[in-house]
GROMACS .gro file of C-alpha atoms in nm:
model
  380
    1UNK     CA    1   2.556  -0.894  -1.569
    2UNK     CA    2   2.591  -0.738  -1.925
    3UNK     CA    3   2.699  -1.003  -2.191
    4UNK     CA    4   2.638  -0.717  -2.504
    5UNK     CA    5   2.952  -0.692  -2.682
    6UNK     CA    6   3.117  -0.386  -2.717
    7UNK     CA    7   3.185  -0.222  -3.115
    8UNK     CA    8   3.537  -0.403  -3.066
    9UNK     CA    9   3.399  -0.720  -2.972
   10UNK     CA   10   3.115  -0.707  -3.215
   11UNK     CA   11   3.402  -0.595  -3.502
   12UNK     CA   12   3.580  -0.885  -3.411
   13UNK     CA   13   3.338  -1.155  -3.416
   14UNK     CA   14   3.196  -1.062  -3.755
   15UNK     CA   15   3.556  -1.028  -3.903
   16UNK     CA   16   3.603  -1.360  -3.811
   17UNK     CA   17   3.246  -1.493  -3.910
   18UNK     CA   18   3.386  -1.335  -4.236
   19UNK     CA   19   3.692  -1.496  -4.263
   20UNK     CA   20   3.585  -1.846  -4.165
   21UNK     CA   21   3.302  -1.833  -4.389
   22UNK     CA   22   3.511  -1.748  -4.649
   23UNK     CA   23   3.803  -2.000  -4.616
   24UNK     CA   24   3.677  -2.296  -4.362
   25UNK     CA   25   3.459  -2.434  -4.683
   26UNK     CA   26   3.368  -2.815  -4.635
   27UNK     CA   27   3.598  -2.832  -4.981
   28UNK     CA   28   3.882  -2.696  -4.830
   29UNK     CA   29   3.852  -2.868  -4.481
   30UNK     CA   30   3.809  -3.207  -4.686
   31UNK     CA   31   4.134  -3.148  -4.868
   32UNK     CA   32   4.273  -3.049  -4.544
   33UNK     CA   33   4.222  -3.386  -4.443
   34UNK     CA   34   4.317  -3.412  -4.041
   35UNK     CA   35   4.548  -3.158  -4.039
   36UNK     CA   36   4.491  -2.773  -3.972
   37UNK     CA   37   4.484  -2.518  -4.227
   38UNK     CA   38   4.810  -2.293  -4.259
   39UNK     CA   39   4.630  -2.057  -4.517
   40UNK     CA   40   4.363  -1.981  -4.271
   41UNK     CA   41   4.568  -1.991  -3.981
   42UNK     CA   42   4.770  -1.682  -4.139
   43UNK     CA   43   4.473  -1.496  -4.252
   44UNK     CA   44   4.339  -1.499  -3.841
   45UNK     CA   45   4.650  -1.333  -3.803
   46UNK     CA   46   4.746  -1.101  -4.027
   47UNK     CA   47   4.376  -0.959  -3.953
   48UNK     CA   48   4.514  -0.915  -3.583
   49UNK     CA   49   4.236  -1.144  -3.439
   50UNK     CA   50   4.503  -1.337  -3.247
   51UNK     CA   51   4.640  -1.047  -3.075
   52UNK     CA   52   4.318  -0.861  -3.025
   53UNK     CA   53   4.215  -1.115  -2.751
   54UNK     CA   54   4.440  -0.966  -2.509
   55UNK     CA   55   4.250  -0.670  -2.538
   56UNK     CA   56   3.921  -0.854  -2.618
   57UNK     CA   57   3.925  -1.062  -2.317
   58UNK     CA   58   3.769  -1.415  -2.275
   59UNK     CA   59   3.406  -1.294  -2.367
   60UNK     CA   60   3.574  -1.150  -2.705
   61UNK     CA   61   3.740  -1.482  -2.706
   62UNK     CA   62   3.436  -1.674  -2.657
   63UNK     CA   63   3.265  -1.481  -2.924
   64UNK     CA   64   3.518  -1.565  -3.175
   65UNK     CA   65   3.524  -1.938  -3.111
   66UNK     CA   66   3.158  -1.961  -3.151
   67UNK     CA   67   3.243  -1.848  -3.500
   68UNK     CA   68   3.513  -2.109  -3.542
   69UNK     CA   69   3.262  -2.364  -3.437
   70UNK     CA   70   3.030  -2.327  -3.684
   71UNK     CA   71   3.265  -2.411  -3.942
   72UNK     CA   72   3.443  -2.630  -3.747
   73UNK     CA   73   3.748  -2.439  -3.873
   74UNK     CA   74   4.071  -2.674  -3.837
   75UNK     CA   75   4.354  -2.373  -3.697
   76UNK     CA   76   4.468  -2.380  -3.371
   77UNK     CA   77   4.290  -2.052  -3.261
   78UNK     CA   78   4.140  -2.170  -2.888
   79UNK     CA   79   4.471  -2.347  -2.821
   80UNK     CA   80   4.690  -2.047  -2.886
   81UNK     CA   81   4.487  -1.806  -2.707
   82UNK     CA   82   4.392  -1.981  -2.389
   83UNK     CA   83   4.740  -2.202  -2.321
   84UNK     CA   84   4.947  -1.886  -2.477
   85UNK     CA   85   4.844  -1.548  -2.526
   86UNK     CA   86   4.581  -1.504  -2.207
   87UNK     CA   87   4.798  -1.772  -1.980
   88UNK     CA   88   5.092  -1.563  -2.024
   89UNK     CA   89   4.900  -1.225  -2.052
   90UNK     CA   90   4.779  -1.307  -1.695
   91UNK     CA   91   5.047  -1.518  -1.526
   92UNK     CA   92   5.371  -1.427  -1.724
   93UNK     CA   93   5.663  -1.246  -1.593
   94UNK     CA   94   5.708  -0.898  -1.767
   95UNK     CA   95   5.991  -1.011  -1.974
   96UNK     CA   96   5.802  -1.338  -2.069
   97UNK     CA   97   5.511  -1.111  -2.182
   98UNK     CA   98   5.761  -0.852  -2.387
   99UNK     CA   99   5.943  -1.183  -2.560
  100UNK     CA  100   5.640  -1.402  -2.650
  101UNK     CA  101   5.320  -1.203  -2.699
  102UNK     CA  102   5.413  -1.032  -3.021
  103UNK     CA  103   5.465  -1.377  -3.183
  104UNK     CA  104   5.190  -1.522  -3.067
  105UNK     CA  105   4.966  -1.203  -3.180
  106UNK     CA  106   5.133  -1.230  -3.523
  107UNK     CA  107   5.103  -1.655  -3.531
  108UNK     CA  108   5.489  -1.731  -3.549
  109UNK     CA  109   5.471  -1.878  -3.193
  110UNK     CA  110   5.154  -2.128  -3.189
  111UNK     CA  111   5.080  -2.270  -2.800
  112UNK     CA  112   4.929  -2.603  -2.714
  113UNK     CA  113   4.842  -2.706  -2.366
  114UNK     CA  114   4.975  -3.024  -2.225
  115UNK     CA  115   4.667  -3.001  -1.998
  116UNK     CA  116   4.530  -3.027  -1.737
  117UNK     CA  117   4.792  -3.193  -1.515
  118UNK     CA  118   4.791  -3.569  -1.547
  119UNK     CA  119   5.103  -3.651  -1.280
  120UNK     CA  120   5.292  -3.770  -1.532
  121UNK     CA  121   5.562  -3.477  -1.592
  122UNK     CA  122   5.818  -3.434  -1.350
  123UNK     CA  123   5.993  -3.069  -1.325
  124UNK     CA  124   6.410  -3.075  -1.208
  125UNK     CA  125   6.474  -2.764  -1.132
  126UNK     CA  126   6.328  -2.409  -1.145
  127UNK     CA  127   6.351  -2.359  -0.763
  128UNK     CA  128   6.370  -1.953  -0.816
  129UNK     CA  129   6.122  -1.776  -0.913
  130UNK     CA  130   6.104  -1.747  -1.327
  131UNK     CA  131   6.393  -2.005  -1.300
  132UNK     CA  132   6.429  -2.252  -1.580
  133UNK     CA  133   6.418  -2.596  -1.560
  134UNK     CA  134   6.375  -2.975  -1.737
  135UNK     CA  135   6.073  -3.151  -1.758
  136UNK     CA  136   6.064  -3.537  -1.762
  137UNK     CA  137   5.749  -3.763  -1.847
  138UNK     CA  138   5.501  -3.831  -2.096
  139UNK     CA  139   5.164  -3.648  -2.153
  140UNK     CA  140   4.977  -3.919  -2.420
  141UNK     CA  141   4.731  -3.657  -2.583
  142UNK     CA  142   4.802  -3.317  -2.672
  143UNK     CA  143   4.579  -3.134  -2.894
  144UNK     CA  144   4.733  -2.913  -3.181
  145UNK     CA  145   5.081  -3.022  -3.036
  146UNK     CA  146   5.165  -3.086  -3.444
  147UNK     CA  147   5.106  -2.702  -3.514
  148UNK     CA  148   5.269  -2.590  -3.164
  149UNK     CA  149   5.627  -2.399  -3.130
  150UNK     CA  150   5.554  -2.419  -2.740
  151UNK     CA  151   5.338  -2.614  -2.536
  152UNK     CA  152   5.243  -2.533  -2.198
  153UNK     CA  153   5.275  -2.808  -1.964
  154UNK     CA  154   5.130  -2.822  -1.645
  155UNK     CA  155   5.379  -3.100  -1.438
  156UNK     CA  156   5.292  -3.327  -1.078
  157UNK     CA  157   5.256  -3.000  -0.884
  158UNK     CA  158   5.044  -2.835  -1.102
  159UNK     CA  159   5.304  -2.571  -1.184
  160UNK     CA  160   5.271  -2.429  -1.516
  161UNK     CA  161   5.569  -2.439  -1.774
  162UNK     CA  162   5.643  -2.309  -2.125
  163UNK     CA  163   5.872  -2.602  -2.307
  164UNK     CA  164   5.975  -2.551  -2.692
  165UNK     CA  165   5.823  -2.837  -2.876
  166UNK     CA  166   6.131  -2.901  -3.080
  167UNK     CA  167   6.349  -2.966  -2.804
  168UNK     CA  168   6.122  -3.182  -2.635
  169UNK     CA  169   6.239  -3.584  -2.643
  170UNK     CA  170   5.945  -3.750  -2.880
  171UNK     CA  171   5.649  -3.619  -3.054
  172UNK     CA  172   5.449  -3.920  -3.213
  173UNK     CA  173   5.146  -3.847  -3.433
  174UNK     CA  174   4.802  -3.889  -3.235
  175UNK     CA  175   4.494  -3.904  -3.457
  176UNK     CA  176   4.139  -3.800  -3.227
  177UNK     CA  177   3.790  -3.796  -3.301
  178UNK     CA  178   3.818  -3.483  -3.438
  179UNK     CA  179   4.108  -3.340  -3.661
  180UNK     CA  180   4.278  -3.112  -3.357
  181UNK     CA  181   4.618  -3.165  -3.530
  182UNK     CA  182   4.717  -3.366  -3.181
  183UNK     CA  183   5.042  -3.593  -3.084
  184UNK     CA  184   5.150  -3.778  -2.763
  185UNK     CA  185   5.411  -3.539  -2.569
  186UNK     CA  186   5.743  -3.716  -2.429
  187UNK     CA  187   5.969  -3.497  -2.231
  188UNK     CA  188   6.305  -3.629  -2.158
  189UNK     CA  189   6.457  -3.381  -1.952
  190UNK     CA  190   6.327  -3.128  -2.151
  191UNK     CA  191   6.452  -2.759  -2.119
  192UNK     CA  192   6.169  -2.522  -1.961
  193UNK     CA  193   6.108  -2.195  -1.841
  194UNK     CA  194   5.822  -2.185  -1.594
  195UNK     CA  195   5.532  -1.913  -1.615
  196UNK     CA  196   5.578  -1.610  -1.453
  197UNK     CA  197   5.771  -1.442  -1.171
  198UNK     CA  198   5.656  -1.653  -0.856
  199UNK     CA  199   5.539  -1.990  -0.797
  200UNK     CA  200   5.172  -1.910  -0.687
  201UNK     CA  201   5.046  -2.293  -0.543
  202UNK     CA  202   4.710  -2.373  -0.652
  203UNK     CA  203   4.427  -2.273  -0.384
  204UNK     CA  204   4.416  -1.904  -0.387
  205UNK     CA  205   4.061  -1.802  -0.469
  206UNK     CA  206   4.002  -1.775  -0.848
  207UNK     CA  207   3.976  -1.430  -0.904
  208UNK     CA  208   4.102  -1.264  -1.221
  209UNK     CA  209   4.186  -0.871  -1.283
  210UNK     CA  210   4.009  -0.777  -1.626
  211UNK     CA  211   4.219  -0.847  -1.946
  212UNK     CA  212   4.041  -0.560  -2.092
  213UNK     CA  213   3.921  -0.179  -1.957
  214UNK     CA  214   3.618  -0.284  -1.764
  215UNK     CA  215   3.460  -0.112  -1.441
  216UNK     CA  216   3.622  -0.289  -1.154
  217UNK     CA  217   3.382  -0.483  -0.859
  218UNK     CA  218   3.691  -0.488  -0.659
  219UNK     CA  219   3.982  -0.237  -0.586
  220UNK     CA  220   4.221  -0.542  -0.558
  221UNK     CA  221   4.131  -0.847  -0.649
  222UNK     CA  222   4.370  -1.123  -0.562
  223UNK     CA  223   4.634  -1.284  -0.753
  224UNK     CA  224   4.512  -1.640  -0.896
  225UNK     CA  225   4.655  -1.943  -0.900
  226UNK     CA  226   4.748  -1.937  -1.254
  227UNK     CA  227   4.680  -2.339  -1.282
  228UNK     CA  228   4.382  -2.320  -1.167
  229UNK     CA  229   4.246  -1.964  -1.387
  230UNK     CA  230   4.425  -2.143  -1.708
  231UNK     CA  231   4.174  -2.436  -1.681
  232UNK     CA  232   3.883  -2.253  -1.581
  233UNK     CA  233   3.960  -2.021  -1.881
  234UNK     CA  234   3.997  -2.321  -2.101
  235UNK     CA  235   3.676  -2.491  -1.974
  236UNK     CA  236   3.493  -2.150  -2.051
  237UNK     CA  237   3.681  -2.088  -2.388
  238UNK     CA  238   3.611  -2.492  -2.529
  239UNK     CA  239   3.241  -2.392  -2.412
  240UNK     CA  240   3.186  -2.123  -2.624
  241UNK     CA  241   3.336  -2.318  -2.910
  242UNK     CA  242   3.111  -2.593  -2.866
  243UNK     CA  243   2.809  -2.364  -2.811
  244UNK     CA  244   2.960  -2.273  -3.232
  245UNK     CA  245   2.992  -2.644  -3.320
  246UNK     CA  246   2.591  -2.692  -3.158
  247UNK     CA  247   2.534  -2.393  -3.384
  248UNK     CA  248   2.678  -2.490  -3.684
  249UNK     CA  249   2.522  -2.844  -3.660
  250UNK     CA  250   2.172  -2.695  -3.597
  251UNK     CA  251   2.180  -2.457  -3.837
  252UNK     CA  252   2.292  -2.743  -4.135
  253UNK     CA  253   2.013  -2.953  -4.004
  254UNK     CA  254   1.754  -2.713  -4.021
  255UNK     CA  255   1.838  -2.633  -4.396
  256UNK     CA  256   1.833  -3.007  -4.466
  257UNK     CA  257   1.436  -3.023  -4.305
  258UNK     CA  258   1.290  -2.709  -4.520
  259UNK     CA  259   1.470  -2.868  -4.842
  260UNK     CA  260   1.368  -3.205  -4.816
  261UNK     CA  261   1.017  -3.317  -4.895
  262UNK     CA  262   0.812  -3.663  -4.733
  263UNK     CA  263   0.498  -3.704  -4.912
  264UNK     CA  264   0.480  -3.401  -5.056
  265UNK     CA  265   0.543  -3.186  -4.749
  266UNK     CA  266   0.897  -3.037  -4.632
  267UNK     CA  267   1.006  -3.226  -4.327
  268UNK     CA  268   1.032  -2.921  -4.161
  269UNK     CA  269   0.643  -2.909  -4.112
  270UNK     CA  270   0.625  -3.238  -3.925
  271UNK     CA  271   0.569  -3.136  -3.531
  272UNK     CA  272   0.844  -3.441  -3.418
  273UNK     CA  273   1.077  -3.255  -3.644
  274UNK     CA  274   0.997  -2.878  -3.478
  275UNK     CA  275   1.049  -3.065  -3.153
  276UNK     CA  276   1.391  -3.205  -3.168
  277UNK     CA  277   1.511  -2.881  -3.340
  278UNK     CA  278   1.374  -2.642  -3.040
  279UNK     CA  279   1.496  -2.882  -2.793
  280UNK     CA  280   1.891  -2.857  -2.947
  281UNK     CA  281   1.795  -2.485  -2.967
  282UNK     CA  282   1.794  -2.431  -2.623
  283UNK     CA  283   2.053  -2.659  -2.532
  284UNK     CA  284   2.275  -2.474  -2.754
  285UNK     CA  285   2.141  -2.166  -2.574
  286UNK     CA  286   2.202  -2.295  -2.251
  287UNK     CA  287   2.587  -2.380  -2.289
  288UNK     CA  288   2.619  -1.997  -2.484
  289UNK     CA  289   2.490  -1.806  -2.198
  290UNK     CA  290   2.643  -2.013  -1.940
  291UNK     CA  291   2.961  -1.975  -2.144
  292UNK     CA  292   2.907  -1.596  -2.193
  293UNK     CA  293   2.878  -1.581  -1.781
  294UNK     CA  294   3.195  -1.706  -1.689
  295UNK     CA  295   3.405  -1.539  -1.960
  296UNK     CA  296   3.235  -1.217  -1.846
  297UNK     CA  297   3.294  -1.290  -1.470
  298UNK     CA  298   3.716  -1.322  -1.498
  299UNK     CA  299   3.663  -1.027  -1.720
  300UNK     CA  300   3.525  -0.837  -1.436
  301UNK     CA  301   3.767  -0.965  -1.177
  302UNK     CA  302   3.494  -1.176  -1.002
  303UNK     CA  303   3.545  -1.516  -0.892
  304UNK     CA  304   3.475  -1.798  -1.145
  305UNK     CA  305   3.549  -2.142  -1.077
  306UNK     CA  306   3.207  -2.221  -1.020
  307UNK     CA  307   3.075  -2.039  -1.343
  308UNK     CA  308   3.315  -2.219  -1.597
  309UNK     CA  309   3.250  -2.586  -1.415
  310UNK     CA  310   2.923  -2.527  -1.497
  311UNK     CA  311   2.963  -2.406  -1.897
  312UNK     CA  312   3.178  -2.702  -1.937
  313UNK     CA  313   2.896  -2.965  -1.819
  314UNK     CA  314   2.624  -2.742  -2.030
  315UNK     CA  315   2.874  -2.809  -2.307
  316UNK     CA  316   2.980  -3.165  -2.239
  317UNK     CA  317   2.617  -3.310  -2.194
  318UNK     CA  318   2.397  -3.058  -2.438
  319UNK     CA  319   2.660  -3.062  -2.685
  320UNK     CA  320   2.637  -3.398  -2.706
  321UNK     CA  321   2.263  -3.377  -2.773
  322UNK     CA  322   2.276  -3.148  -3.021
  323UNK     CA  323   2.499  -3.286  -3.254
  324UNK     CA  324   2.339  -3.593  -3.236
  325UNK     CA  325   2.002  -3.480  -3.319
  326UNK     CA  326   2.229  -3.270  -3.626
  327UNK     CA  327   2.259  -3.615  -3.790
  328UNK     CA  328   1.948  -3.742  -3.677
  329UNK     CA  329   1.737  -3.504  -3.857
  330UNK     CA  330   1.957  -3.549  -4.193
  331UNK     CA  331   1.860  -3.896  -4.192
  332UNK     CA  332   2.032  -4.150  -4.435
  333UNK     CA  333   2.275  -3.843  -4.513
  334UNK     CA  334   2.396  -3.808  -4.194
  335UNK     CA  335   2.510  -4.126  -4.172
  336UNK     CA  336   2.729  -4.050  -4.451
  337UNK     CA  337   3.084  -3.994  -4.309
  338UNK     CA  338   3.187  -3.714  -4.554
  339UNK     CA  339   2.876  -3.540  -4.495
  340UNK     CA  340   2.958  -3.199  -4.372
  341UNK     CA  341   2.701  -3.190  -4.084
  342UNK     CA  342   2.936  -3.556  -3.957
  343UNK     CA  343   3.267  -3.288  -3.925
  344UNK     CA  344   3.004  -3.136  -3.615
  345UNK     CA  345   2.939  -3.462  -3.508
  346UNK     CA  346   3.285  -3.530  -3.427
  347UNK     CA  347   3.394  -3.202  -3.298
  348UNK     CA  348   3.110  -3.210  -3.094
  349UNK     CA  349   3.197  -3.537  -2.890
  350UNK     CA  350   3.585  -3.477  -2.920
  351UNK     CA  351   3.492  -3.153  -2.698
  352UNK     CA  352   3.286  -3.364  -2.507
  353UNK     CA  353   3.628  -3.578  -2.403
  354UNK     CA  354   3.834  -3.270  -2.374
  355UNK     CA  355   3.601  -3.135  -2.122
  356UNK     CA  356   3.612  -3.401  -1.927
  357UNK     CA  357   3.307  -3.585  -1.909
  358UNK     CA  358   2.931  -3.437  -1.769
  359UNK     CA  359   2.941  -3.692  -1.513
  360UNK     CA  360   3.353  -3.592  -1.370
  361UNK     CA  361   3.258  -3.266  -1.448
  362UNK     CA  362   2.965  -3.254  -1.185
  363UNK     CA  363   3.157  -3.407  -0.945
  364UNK     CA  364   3.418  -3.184  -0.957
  365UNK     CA  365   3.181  -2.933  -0.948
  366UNK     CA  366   2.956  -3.059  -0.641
  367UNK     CA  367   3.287  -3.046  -0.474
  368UNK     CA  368   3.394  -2.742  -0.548
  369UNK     CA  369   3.083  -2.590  -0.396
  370UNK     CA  370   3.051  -2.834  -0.097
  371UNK     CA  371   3.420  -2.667  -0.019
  372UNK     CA  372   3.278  -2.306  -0.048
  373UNK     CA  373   2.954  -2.378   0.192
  374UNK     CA  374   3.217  -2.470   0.420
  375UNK     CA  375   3.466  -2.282   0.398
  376UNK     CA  376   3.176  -2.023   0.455
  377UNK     CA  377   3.062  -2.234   0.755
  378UNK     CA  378   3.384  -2.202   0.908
  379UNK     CA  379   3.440  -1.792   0.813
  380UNK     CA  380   3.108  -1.751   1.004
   0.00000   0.00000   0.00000
């Protein structure tokens, strides 16, 4: 394993450190309020950060969202690239790639991800493969759906389609913990295309050819189920942006303990302080490299299912910790709800939520790996 970026990678991730230093400022995302930022939103694109990721892959992708985390920047950037530009970089049909990846790349089509599959969207239609069809149900919680020309919408069977938001039946304002921009989805035989050229049924091993030039482990590896790569890939990609948020929270925290004095001392010198600061150190370490792993594994074509279970507990139950121990170690002020180092607070549990859980996430994982052993078992 080699997580060290390459010069594109590394160009990427400090363009966007740049640009989300420069314009997610606790001033702006104040006046921002909960909604997203359209001025920032353009300036990710018209740097070609958006489109990059295709070429980037998910590392370059994790990278990036690390950078968004810190500043808990309010644009739908993870959204857009996991439900839209690598979904239907990996799973779309050639014309679906030729018709919607330039827009996406350039931030006039803007993906959310009625996700993962909750049975409650029914799909009519669509029997053929790239077929269209109409989607009926309700999915109550869709992040970024406000921003979003398209959602993708994963229905009963776990079959993945693209829907245009403005034809769908409803879309009612839904506010979260954190300002994700989110509404509930209702779908009244809504017109749909679905993803790509055949109807591959969840199950197939999760394998996943590189999104970038990268020496290949395998000749051939096998086509995935794109349901099941889509929310491994978002699982990995909502990892690496909490292992930002972690970041962000730490690194506001820390300044807080040198500049503050008790008894004539910073509070930075007291050992309980050093403590709680290493400990959300390596938490925030943990969920990075276990983050880093899986993004690097689907770039490689290896099998990942495992990998990005595993970065989204690291991220579900450390993140949690850290941002916590961000307000702890502000004291009074970080019990002050328009204190900066509280925006961290709340992205950091929100993700939490979207992740699933630590404790559904393990299970889901022990599963998954009781399954392998015996599939294995029975191979043997």
């Amino acid at each position: 394993m080699d997580f060290t970026p390459t010069e594109e990678q590394a160009a990427a991730r400090d363009l966007a450190a740049r640009i989300f230093g420069d314009l997610a400022t606790p001033e702006r995302l104040t006046a921002a309020g909960t909604d997203s930022d359209p001025e920032l939103w353009k300036a990710l694109c018209a740097a070609g950060l958006v489109g990059a990721v295709e070429e980037l892959g998910l590392l370059g992708l994790v990278l990036l969202l690390e950078e968004q985390g810190r500043t808990t920047a309010q644009v739908p950037f993870a959204s857009t690239c996991v439900y839209g530009l690598l979904a239907v970089a990996a799973h779309g049909s050639p014309e679906q790639r030729e018709r919607l990846l330039p827009g996406i790349g350039d931030g006039s089509v803007v993906v959310c991800g009625a996700f993962p599959g909750q049975g409650g969207v029914r799909a009519r239609g669509g029997e053929q493969a790239s077929a269209r069809g109409e989607l009926t149900g309700t999915v109550p919680v869709v992040p970024w759906l406000r921003d979003a020309t398209h959602a993708l919408v994963a229905d009963d069977q776990r079959e993945l389609w693209l829907t245009p938001v403005a034809e769908a039946a409803h879309v009612e304002a839904v506010e979260l913990t954190a300002p994700w921009s989110a509404g509930r989805l209702t779908l009244d035989g809504a017109p749909a295309e679905r993803l790509g050229e055949a109807c591959v049924r969840p199950g197939a091993e999760l394998q996943q050819p590189p999104a970038r030039p990268h020496p290949q482990p395998h000749s051939s590896p096998p086509t995935p189920a794109p349901y099941t790569d889509v929310l491994a890939t978002a699982r990995t990609a909502f990892a690496g942006l909490q292992a930002g948020v972690g970041a962000g929270s730490l690194a506001r925290a820390v300044a807080h303990v040198n500049a503050r004095e008790q008894f004539g001392r910073p509070l930075a010198t007291r050992q309980a302080v050093q403590l709680r600061a290493a400990d959300a150190h390596m938490d925030i370490e943990a969920i990075r490299v276990t983050a880093y792993e899986a993004a690097w594994r689907r770039d490689a074509g290896l099998p990942y299912a495992t990998h990005a279970l595993t970065a989204a507990w690291w991220a579900s139950e450390a993140g949690q910790r850290v941002v916590h121990t961000g307000q702890h170690l502000h004291g009074g002020a970080g019990a002050d709800l328009d204190h900066p180092v509280h925006r961290h607070f709340l992205w950091g549990r929100q993700l939490d939520a979207y992740l699933g859980g630590g404790g559904e996430v393990l299970q889901e994982l022990g599963e998954l790996i009781v399954n392998e052993e015996e599939k294995e078992v029975g191979q043997g």
